[in-house]
Structures are given as structure tokens and as C-alpha cells.
Short mmCIF file of C-alpha atoms in Angstrom, two decimals:
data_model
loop_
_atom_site.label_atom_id
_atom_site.label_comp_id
_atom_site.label_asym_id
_atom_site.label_seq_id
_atom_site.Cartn_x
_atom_site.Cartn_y
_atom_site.Cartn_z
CA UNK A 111 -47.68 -16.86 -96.28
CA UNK A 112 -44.28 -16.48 -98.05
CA UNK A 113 -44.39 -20.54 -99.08
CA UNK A 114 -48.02 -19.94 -100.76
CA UNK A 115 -47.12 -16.29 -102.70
CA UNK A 116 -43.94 -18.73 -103.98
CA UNK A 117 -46.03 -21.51 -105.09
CA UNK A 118 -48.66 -19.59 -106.46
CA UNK A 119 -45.95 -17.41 -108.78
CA UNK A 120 -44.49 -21.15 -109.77
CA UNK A 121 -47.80 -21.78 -110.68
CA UNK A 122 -48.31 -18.83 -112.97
CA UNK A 123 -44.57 -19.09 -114.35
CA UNK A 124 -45.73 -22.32 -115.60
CA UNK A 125 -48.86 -21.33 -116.58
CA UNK A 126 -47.19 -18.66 -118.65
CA UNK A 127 -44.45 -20.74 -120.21
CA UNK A 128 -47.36 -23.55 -121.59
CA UNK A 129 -49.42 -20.29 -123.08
CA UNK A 130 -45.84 -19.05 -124.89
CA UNK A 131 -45.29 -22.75 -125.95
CA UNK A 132 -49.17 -23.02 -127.33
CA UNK A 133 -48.70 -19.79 -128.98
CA UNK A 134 -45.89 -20.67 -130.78
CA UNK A 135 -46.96 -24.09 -131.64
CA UNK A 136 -49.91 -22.27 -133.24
CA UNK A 137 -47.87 -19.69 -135.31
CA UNK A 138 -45.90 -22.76 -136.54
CA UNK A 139 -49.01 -24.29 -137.32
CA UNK A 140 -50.22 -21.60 -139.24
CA UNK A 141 -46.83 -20.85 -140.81
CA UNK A 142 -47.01 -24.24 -143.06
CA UNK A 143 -50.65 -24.15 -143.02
CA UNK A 144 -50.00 -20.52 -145.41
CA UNK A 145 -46.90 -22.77 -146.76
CA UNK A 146 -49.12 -25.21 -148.54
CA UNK A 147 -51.74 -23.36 -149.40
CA UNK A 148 -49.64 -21.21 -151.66
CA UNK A 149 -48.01 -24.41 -152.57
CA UNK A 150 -51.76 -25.38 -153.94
CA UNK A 151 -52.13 -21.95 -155.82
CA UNK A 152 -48.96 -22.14 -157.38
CA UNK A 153 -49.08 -25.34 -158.23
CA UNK A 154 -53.22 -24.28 -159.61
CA UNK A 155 -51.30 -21.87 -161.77
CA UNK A 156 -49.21 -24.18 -163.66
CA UNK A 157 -47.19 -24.71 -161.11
CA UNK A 158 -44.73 -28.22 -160.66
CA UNK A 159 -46.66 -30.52 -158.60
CA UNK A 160 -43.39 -32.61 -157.79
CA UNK A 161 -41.07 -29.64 -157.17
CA UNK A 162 -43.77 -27.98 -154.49
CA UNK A 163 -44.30 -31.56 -152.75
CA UNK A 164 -40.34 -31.87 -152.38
CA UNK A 165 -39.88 -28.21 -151.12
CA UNK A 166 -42.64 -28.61 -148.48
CA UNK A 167 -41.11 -32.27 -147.13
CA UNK A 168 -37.54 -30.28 -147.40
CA UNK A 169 -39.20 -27.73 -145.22
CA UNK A 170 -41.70 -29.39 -143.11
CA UNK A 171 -40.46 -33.44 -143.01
CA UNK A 172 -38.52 -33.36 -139.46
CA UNK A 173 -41.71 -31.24 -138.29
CA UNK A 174 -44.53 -33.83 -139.27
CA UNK A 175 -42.39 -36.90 -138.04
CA UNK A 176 -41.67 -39.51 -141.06
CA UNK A 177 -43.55 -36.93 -143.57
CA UNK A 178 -42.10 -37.70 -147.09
CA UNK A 179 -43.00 -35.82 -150.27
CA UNK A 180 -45.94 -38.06 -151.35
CA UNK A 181 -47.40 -37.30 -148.30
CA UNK A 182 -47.47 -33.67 -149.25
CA UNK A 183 -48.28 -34.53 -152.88
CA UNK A 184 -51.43 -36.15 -151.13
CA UNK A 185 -52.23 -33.00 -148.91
CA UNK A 186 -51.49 -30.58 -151.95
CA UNK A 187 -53.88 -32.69 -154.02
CA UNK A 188 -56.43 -32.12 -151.81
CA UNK A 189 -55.77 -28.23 -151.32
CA UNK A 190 -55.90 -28.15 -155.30
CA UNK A 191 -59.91 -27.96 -156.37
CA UNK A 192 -59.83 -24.72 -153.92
CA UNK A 193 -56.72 -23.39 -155.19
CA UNK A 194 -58.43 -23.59 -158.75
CA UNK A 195 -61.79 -22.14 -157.66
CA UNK A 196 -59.44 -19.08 -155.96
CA UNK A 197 -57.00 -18.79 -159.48
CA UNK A 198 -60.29 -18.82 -161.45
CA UNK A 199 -61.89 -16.38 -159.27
CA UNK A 200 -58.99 -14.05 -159.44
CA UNK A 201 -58.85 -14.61 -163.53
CA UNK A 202 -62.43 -13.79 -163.83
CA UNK A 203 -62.12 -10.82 -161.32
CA UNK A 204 -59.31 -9.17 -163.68
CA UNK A 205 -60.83 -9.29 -166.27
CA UNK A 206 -64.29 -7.58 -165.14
CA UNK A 207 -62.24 -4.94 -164.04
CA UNK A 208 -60.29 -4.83 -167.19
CA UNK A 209 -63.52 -4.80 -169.23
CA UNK A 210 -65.01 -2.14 -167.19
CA UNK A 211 -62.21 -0.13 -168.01
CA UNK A 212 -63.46 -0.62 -171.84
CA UNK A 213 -60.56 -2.48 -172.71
CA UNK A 214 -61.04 -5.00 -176.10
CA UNK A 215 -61.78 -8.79 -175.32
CA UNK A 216 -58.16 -9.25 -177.84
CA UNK A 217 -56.69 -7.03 -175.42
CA UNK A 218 -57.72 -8.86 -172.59
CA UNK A 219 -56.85 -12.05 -173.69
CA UNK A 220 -53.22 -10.82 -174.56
CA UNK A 221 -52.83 -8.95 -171.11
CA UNK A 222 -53.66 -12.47 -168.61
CA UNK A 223 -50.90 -14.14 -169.64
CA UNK A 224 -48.30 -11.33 -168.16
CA UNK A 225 -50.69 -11.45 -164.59
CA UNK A 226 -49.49 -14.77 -164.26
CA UNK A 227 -52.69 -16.39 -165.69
CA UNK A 228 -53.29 -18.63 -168.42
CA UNK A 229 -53.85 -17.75 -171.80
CA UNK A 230 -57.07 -17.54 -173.76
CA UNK A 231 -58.51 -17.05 -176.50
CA UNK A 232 -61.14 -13.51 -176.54
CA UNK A 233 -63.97 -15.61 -177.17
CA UNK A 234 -63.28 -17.17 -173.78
CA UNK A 235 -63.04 -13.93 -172.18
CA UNK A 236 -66.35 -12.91 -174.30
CA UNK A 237 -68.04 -16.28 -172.02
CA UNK A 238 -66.29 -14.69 -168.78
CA UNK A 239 -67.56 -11.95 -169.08
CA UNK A 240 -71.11 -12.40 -170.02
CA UNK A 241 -71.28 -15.36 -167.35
CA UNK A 242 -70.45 -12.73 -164.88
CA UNK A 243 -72.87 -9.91 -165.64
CA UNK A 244 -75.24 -13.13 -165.82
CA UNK A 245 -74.23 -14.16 -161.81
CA UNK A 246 -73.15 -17.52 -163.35
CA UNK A 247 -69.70 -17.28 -162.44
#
């Protein structure tokens, strides 16, 4: 009886262990999964494509085996249409709010550029806006 209560709490050491290893795999997982994506957005926002590719293979290289920066420049790439769908997104959702607030399209236009966002001009933010109170944007 003794042998088999041993065995079975081997068992469910080991069992244990492998779940703590599989959690922590995924964390790290997730970890540079966040890592590139904010790599992408940064990189969506005018960011250095080179410089984010090199900081993720100083980061992550060891991790992904033989992982260089072009491979990340290859995975960022691919990240980067949905990085620019979310930057846009985020544009066009500051500056409904700002125009709700009854803020000037000049004003507007000035104000982006200190959110981090590009610059343009108010008849741009004129086309924003109307495409969203349209639902085309």
C-alpha cells in the first residue's frame, strides 16, 4: 500500500512539474508574442523597421534557435498591415472624440501630431470624419 501511495505522488510530482514547465513556456510565448506586436505598431507609427528587427533578435535570437534579425524583419512585415489598420483605427477614434468635443478640424489636425500620430492636413480630418459618421471607416 505504502509502494503505490509513493508511486502515485511521483506520478503527480511529475505531473505537476510538466504543467509549471507548460505554463511557463506559454507566458514566454506570449511575452514575445506582445514583444512583436508592439514592435509592428511602433514600427506602423513611423517607427525604424531595422532598429525593432535588431532589438527583437537581441532579445529573442538564443530563444528561436539560429533566429537572426531578417527573420524578425520578415515576421514584423507580416504583423505590419494589422498594426496599420490598429494605428489608423486609433487616429480615426481620436479624432471623433475630439470632434465631438466641438473642437476645429485646424485644431485637430495640429493636436495628432503630439498623440504620437501623423500629421495632416484639416481637410483630411474633414474626410475622417465624415467617412465615420458615414460607417465607411
Amino acid at each position: 500500500m505504502a509502494r503505490e501511495l509513493e508511486l502515485e505522488a511521483t506520478h503527480l510530482r511529475s505531473a505537476a512539474d510538466d504543467y509549471e514547465e507548460d505554463r511557463a513556456r506559454d507566458a514566454a510565448l506570449q511575452r514575445r508574442w506582445k514583444d512583436i506586436q508592439h514592435a509592428a505598431l511602433r514600427i506602423a507609427g513611423g517607427g525604424d523597421v531595422e532598429a525593432e528587427a535588431a532589438r527583437l533578435a537581441t532579445l529573442y535570437g538564443a530563444d528561436f534557435g539560429s533566429s537572426t534579425a531578417h527573420d524578425f524583419r520578415r515576421i514584423l512585415m507580416d504583423q505590419q498591415s494589422h498594426a496599420r489598420a490598429v494605428v489608423t483605427f486609433r487616429r480615426n477614434r481620436e479624432v471623433m472624440m475630439l470632434a465631438r468635443k466641438g473642437w476645429t478640424n485646424d485644431e485637430i489636425a495640429s493636436y495628432l501630431p503630439r498623440l504620437g500620430f501623423a500629421k495632416l492636413n484639416p481637410k483630411s480630418v474633414s474626410r475622417i470624419i465624415q467617412g465615420c459618421l458615414h460607417g465607411k471607416l
